[in-house]
Short mmCIF file of C-alpha atoms in Angstrom, two decimals:
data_model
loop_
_atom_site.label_atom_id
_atom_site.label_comp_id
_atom_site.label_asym_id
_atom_site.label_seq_id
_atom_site.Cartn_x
_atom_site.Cartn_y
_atom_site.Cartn_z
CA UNK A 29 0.00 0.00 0.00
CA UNK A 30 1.47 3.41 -0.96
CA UNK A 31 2.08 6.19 1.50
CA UNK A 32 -0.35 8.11 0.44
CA UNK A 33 -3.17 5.40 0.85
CA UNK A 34 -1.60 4.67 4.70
CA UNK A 35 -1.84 8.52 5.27
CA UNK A 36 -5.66 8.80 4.20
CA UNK A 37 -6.30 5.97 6.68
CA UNK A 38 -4.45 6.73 9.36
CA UNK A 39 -5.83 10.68 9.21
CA UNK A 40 -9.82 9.26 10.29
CA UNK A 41 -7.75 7.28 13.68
CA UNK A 42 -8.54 8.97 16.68
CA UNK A 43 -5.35 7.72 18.58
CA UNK A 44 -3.68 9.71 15.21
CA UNK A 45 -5.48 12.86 15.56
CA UNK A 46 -3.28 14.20 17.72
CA UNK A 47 -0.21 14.27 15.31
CA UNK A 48 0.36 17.15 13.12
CA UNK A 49 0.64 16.67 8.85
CA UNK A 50 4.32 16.08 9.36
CA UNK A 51 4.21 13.62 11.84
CA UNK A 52 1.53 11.62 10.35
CA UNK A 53 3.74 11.89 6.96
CA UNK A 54 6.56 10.10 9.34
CA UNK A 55 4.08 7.29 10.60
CA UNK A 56 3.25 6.95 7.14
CA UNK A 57 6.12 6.11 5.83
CA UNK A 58 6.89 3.42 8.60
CA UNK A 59 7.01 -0.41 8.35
CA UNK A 60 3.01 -0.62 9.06
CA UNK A 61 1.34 -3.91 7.25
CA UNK A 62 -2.29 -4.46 5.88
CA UNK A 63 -3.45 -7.58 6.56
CA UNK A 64 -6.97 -9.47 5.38
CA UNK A 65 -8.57 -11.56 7.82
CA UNK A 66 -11.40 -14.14 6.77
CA UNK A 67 -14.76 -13.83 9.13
CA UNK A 68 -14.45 -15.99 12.16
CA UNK A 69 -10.14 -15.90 11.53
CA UNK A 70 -8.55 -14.94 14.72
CA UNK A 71 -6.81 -11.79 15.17
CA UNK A 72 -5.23 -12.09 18.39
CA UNK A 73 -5.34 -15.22 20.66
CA UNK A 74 -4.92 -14.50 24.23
CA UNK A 75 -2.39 -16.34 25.95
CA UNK A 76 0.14 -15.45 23.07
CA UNK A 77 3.27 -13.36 22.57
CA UNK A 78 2.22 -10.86 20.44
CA UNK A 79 2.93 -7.38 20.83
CA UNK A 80 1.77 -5.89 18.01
CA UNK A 81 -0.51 -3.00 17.55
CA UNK A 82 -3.57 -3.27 15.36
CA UNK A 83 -6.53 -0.60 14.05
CA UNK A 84 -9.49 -1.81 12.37
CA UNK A 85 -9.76 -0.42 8.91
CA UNK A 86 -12.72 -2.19 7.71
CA UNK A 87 -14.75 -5.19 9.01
CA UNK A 88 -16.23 -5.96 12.58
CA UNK A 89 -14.09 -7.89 14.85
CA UNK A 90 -15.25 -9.37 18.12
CA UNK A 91 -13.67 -9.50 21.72
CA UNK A 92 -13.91 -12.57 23.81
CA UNK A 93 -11.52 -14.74 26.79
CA UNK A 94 -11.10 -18.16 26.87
CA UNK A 95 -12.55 -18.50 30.24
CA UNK A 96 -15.91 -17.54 28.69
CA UNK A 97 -15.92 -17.61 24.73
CA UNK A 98 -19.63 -17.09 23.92
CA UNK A 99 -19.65 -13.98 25.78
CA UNK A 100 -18.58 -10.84 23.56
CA UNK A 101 -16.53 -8.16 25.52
CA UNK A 102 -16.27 -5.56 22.79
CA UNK A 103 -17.44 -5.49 19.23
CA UNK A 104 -14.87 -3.66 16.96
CA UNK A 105 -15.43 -1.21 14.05
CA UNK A 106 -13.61 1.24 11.95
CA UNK A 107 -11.36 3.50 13.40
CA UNK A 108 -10.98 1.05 16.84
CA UNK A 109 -7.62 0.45 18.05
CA UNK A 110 -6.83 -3.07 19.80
CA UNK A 111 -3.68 -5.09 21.41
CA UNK A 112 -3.05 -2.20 23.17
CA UNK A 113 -2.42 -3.85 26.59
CA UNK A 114 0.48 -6.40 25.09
CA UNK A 115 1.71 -3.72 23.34
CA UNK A 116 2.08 -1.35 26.28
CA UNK A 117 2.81 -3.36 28.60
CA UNK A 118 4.72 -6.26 26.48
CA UNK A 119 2.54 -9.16 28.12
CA UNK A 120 0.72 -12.36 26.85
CA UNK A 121 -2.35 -11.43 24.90
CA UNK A 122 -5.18 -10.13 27.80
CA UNK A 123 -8.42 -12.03 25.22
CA UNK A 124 -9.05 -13.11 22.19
CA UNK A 125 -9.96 -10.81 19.09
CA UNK A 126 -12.33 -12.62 16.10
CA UNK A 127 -13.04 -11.50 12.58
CA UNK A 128 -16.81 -11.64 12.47
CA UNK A 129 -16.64 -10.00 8.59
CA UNK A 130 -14.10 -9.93 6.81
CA UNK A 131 -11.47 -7.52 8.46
CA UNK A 132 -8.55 -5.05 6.79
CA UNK A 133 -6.34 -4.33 9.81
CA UNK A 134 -3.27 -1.90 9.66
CA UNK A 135 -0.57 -3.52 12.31
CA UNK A 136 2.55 -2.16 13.27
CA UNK A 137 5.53 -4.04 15.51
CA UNK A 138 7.33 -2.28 18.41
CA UNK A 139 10.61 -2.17 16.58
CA UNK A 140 8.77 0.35 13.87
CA UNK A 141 7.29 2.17 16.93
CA UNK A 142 10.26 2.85 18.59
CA UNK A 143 11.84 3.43 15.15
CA UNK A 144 9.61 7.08 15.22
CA UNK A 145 10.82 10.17 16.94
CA UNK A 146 10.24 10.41 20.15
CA UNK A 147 7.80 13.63 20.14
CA UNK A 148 5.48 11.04 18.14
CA UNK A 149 5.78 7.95 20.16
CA UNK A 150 4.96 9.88 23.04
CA UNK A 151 1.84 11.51 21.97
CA UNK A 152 0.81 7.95 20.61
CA UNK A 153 1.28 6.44 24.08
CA UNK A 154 -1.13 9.56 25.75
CA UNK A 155 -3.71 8.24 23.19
CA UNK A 156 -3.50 4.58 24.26
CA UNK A 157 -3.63 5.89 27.69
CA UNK A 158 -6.49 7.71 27.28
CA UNK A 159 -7.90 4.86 25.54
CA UNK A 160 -7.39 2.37 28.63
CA UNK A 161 -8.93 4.66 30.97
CA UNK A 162 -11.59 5.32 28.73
CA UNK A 163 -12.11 1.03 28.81
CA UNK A 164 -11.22 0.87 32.85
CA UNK A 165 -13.70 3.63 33.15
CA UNK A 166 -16.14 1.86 30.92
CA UNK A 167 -15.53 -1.73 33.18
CA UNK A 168 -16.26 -0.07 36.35
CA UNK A 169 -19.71 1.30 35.70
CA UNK A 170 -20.87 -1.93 34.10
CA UNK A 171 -19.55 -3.69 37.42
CA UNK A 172 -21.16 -1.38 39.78
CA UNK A 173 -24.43 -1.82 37.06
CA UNK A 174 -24.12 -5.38 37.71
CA UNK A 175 -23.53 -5.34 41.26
CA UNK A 176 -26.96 -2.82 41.39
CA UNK A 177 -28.32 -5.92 39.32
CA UNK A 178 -27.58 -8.41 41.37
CA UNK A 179 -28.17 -6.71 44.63
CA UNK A 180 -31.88 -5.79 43.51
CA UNK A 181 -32.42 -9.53 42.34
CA UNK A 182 -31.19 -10.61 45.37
CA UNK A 183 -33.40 -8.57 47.70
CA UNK A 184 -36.48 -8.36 45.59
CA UNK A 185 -37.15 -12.08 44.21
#
């Protein structure tokens, strides 16, 4: 895929909206790969070494855990960023990710992401940040929901 076509993409990512034209020029340019996956192909498979960063181009993925496949996590569209955790914190795979359609997914290695200046890599990492405290944040009220949940069925049946 040509520069040009990476830099259209990565332009509507909202982890990328944060770099200037020059610096999304730079990311451009990097070692980034497109890969297909078939529906039902996994992505990710927790458990694994894999500390790679992916964002959905196109497609729906789905987020599940061993411990509990039938029940979906997270559904994934355009524009969402996953394999954030390994990639951060260079751990196992946290769940599994699924092609439900068939997914385009732009992935890029640490060695290319330490490969950019540092100005960029740093105002990547505040995205993902903001991105895990956005899911933590998102956890804790459906815990506490459930908990309210739970409570009331336990009090009122």
């Amino acid at each position: 895929m040509a520069d040009d076509d990476i830099l259209k993409l990565l332009k509507g990512i909202t982890i990328f909206k944060v770099l200037t034209p020059g610096e999304l020029k730079a990311l451009a340019k990097m070692k980034t790969v497109l890969i297909k996956y078939d529906a039902d192909e996994a992505i990710i498979q927790q458990g694994d070494i894999d500390l790679r960063l992916f964002v959905l181009l196109k497609g729906k993925a789905v987020v599940n855990k061993n411990e509990n496949p039938g029940r979906i996590l997270a559904t994934l569209k355009p524009g969402d960023v996953f394999g954030e955790v390994s990639f951060i914190s260079q751990s196992p795979r946290t769940a599994n990710v699924i092609a439900r359609k068939p997914v385009y997914a732009l992935r890029m290695d640490g060695d290319t992401f330490d490969a950019l200046d540092l100005a960029i890599q740093n105002k990547i990492r505040a995205e993902l940040i903001k991105l895990l405290v956005l899911r933590l944040n998102n956890l804790n009220d459906s815990i506490v929901m459930s908990e309210a949940m739970l409570s009331y069925l336990r009090y009122n049946t």
